[in-house]
C-alpha cells in the first residue's frame, strides 16, 4: 500500500471551520487521506503539485472542490461526489473530459488552461451553468446537447475554426470566443439561431479584422446586447441593417452582371461561329459540331438560360428566380446581340441590324456617339445607313470588325451619312486594310466629313493632301467628263434611294423629311465632283444587270429592225436610181405622145375637168 | 445580218443599241432635255472615250474602241498613283479597276499580273507601268491571247497547229504552264514556226490582233521563246503600244500636263490650305471647276446642279413623283 499522508485537524479547527478545508500551497504531491471530516463541503487544494485526484471518495457531502494549478493529468476519483456543484480544475494537465458521469448536480465546471482537444462526456450535466474551457486545444465546438442549463461558455484562447450545436443550448447567454481561429460567419452560423445569446466575443479572431465583421454579426444576431464586451447601440444596429442590405444588393447586382456578361460572351461566340461558317472558314460542319460540344455544354437556344445559370454556384432560391426573371427581360437571343453602353452602340450579327427599327428613346439615342458593327456583312450595313442617320444622329465614330470590307468602292457608301469624325476598320475580317492606299481613298472620298482619326491615328494635313493628290483626278474625271445624262442618272439613283427610305418614314416624322431634303441638297452641293462615286452592293448590281438584259434584247431587236428597214429602203433607193432614167424617158415620151394632137388633148382635159365635178 | 457587214459597221450598231438601251434606262431624266441632245451627247462621249466610265463589264469589253478608251481612262485616273511610286498588289490594282467598273472580273487582272510576275507569286508588288502595259495586252487582245495559248500548247506537244483551231473558253489559259521536263529539252517553241501560226491566226480572225508586222519584229529577235516570254515582249514593245493608241509611251507615262494643272487647282482647295472652307459653304467647290470639255450648248455642271436643287426644294408632292 502506498503511504499517503494522513491529515487530522484539531478539534477546535474542526468546530470553527467544520465544512471547509483549505490546503493551498502545501507542496502536496498527492491528495492526503482526510480522516473524520465527512461533513466537509468545501475543499481547496490550489497551487499544489498533485498529480491524481484520490482519497476523497469518502467526502460525499462535498459541494466545492478546487484543484486549480496542480499537475493532474486525468479526471478521476470523483464518482462518489454526487453533491458536487463546483469543480475547479483549471491550470492542470488534463487531456480529456471524462469520469464526470455521477456529477449530475454540477453547476460550474472550470477546465481552463488544460490540454483538452474535444468537448465530450458532458451531455448529462443538465444543471451545469458555467463551463470554462479557455486556453485548451479545442479546434472546433460541437456535441453540446444536453447542457440545458448552460448560461456561460468560455472558449477563449483555443484554436476553434467552427462552432456547431450552440443553438441546442436553450439558456446560453454568454459565449466567449476571443482569440480563436474563426474567419467566416458561416463557420459559426448556428449562433444566429440561438435566441438566448446576448453576449458574445470574437476579438482576436481573423473574422474581427474583416470590414464586414460588425454589421454581419449584428445583422445575423439580432438578439445580441453586447459584442466584444461593448454594449450594442440602436444606431449601430440600424447601420448594420442598412449596410447588410446594401451588400446584398451589390452581390445580387454583381451576380446579375456576371450572368449577363456570360450570356453576352456565349452569344458573341455563337455569332462568331456562325460568321465563320458563312465565310466558309470552317471546313466541315461535323468538325464544327465537335467544337461546339467541347466549348460549352449546350448552345441550344431554348437551353441557354438553364446552362448559364448552372454555371454559377448555387444561390438561395429567391436570388435564383429573380435572376432568371431578369434574363427573360433581356433582348438577347442566340443569333445576334445589341448592346448600348453609354455612348456606344454595339451590334453583333446581321440580325442585330433590325434593332435599328426599334423605338429608341431620344435620350438614349442622343447619347450614342460610337456605333460598332461586328460579324455583319458590310453590304447589309450599307442598306441600313439611312436608318442609322436618322435614329442616331450623334453617331460620329464608326467601327467595323469582321464585316467583309474588300473593295475601296465600298467606302463610297459611307458618304451618305451626315458626318463621321472617326473611323476604325479592324484588320480582322476586313481585307481592305491590307491595301496600301485604303486610308487615302477614305480621306479622299469622305473629304467633306473632315475626319479627325482613322484607326486611332490623327489625320494630318499631309494625309489630306496626299489623298487629293492620288485620287483628285479620278474625281475630276468622274464629274466633268461624264456626259450630262449619266451624271444626272447616277446622282438621281443615289438620291432616289435616300428618298425612298425617307418616304417610308414620312408618315411617322414629317418634320424630318424636309430636313433631310435640305441635308441631301447640301450634301450634293458639297462634293459634286465625287458624288458620282457610288457603291451598289453586289446583289443590287446583279439585279440591275438582270433587269437591263431584257431591255438590251429589245434594243437589239429594235435596232436590227431599223437596220433592216434602212437596208431595204436603201436597196429600193438604189433600184430606183437604176430604173429612174428609163422611167423618166418613158414618162416624157408618154407625155409628148399625149400632147401631140392638140385638139384631142384639149378635149380630153375638158372631159377630165367635168368628170371631176 | 448580212455577212458582208464590216466590223466597223458592226460596232456602230453596238453603239446604237447601247444608246437606245441607255435611253430606255433613263427615260424620265432624259426626256427633260430632249432625245436629240441625248444622242449627240452620247456619241460625243463615245468619240472622247468617256462613255465607258462606270459602265458594266460586258459593255466595256464589247468593242476594241471601248477597251482602248477604258485603258486610257484607267491611265488618266490613276497615273497619280503610279507617279507617287507606290507598288501595289494585284488585288489592289483590281480594286482600282473596280472603282471604274464595278463588275470587272478578277480573272483578267490575275492573268495580267501573271504576265508581269511570270510565276505564281501572286502577292508580289508591281509597279504601275509594268502592270498597266501588261494589262493592256491582256485586256485588249484577250481573245487573241487565248488562241495563242492554244497554239503554243499544241506546238509544245508537237502537233501541227496549222489546222483550224477553235479555242475553248478558258482552257487555253489554264494550260499555259508549259510542263518542264517534257520531251523538248529546250524551253518554249521555235520562233519562226510560232510566227507562221500566228500569222494564220491574224488573217483568219475577226477580233483584234496586233499588227502582224510588229509581231514578226517581236519574234525575229529570238530563236526560241516561251509563252510568257512572248507576252512580256508584246507588252514592252513600243510599236504595239502606239498601234493600240490608248496609252502614251512608257517614258511619257507619268506626264499629263493638262491633268496636272487640274490637280493643282484641286489641291489648292483642300480645306485648311485655303481659309477654312466650312462644311456649309457650297460655293467654293464650284466656280473653278472647268466646264465639261464638250464645250457646247450644254449647261455647265453647276448650273445643272442648281436646277436640280431647286426642284428638290419644292413640295413633297414632287418628291413622290420621282419614285
PDB file of C-alpha atoms in Angstrom, chain B residues 144 147-148 151-152 155 161-163 165 190-217 219 230:
ATOM      1  CA  UNK B 144      -6.174  36.689-129.390  1.00  0.00           C
ATOM      2  CA  UNK B 147      -5.873  31.407-129.257  1.00  0.00           C
ATOM      3  CA  UNK B 148      -2.157  31.989-128.991  1.00  0.00           C
ATOM      4  CA  UNK B 151      -1.379  27.280-130.406  1.00  0.00           C
ATOM      5  CA  UNK B 152       1.544  27.349-128.030  1.00  0.00           C
ATOM      6  CA  UNK B 155       3.381  23.424-130.623  1.00  0.00           C
ATOM      7  CA  UNK B 161      -1.376  23.779-135.432  1.00  0.00           C
ATOM      8  CA  UNK B 162      -1.924  24.947-138.938  1.00  0.00           C
ATOM      9  CA  UNK B 163      -5.277  23.314-138.900  1.00  0.00           C
ATOM     10  CA  UNK B 165      -8.079  25.879-134.006  1.00  0.00           C
ATOM     11  CA  UNK B 190      10.694  27.832-132.132  1.00  0.00           C
ATOM     12  CA  UNK B 191      10.083  31.436-133.017  1.00  0.00           C
ATOM     13  CA  UNK B 192       9.663  31.181-136.744  1.00  0.00           C
ATOM     14  CA  UNK B 193       7.222  28.309-136.603  1.00  0.00           C
ATOM     15  CA  UNK B 194       5.320  30.119-133.926  1.00  0.00           C
ATOM     16  CA  UNK B 195       5.164  33.180-136.109  1.00  0.00           C
ATOM     17  CA  UNK B 196       3.727  31.264-139.024  1.00  0.00           C
ATOM     18  CA  UNK B 197       0.875  30.018-136.898  1.00  0.00           C
ATOM     19  CA  UNK B 198       0.215  33.458-135.534  1.00  0.00           C
ATOM     20  CA  UNK B 199       0.159  34.930-138.979  1.00  0.00           C
ATOM     21  CA  UNK B 200      -2.547  32.479-139.946  1.00  0.00           C
ATOM     22  CA  UNK B 201      -4.428  33.350-136.828  1.00  0.00           C
ATOM     23  CA  UNK B 202      -4.349  37.060-137.536  1.00  0.00           C
ATOM     24  CA  UNK B 203      -5.608  36.538-141.052  1.00  0.00           C
ATOM     25  CA  UNK B 204      -8.488  34.377-140.038  1.00  0.00           C
ATOM     26  CA  UNK B 205      -9.871  36.078-137.029  1.00  0.00           C
ATOM     27  CA  UNK B 206     -12.395  38.756-136.617  1.00  0.00           C
ATOM     28  CA  UNK B 207     -11.305  40.081-133.242  1.00  0.00           C
ATOM     29  CA  UNK B 208      -8.457  42.448-132.953  1.00  0.00           C
ATOM     30  CA  UNK B 209      -4.911  41.252-133.295  1.00  0.00           C
ATOM     31  CA  UNK B 210      -1.673  43.109-133.038  1.00  0.00           C
ATOM     32  CA  UNK B 211      -0.323  44.167-136.411  1.00  0.00           C
ATOM     33  CA  UNK B 212       1.414  41.128-137.884  1.00  0.00           C
ATOM     34  CA  UNK B 213       4.456  43.149-138.903  1.00  0.00           C
ATOM     35  CA  UNK B 214       5.092  44.116-135.313  1.00  0.00           C
ATOM     36  CA  UNK B 215       4.547  40.573-134.106  1.00  0.00           C
ATOM     37  CA  UNK B 216       7.138  39.485-136.599  1.00  0.00           C
ATOM     38  CA  UNK B 217       9.511  42.055-135.183  1.00  0.00           C
ATOM     39  CA  UNK B 219       9.607  37.163-132.792  1.00  0.00           C
ATOM     40  CA  UNK B 230       6.189  36.300-125.764  1.00  0.00           C
TER      41      UNK B 230
END
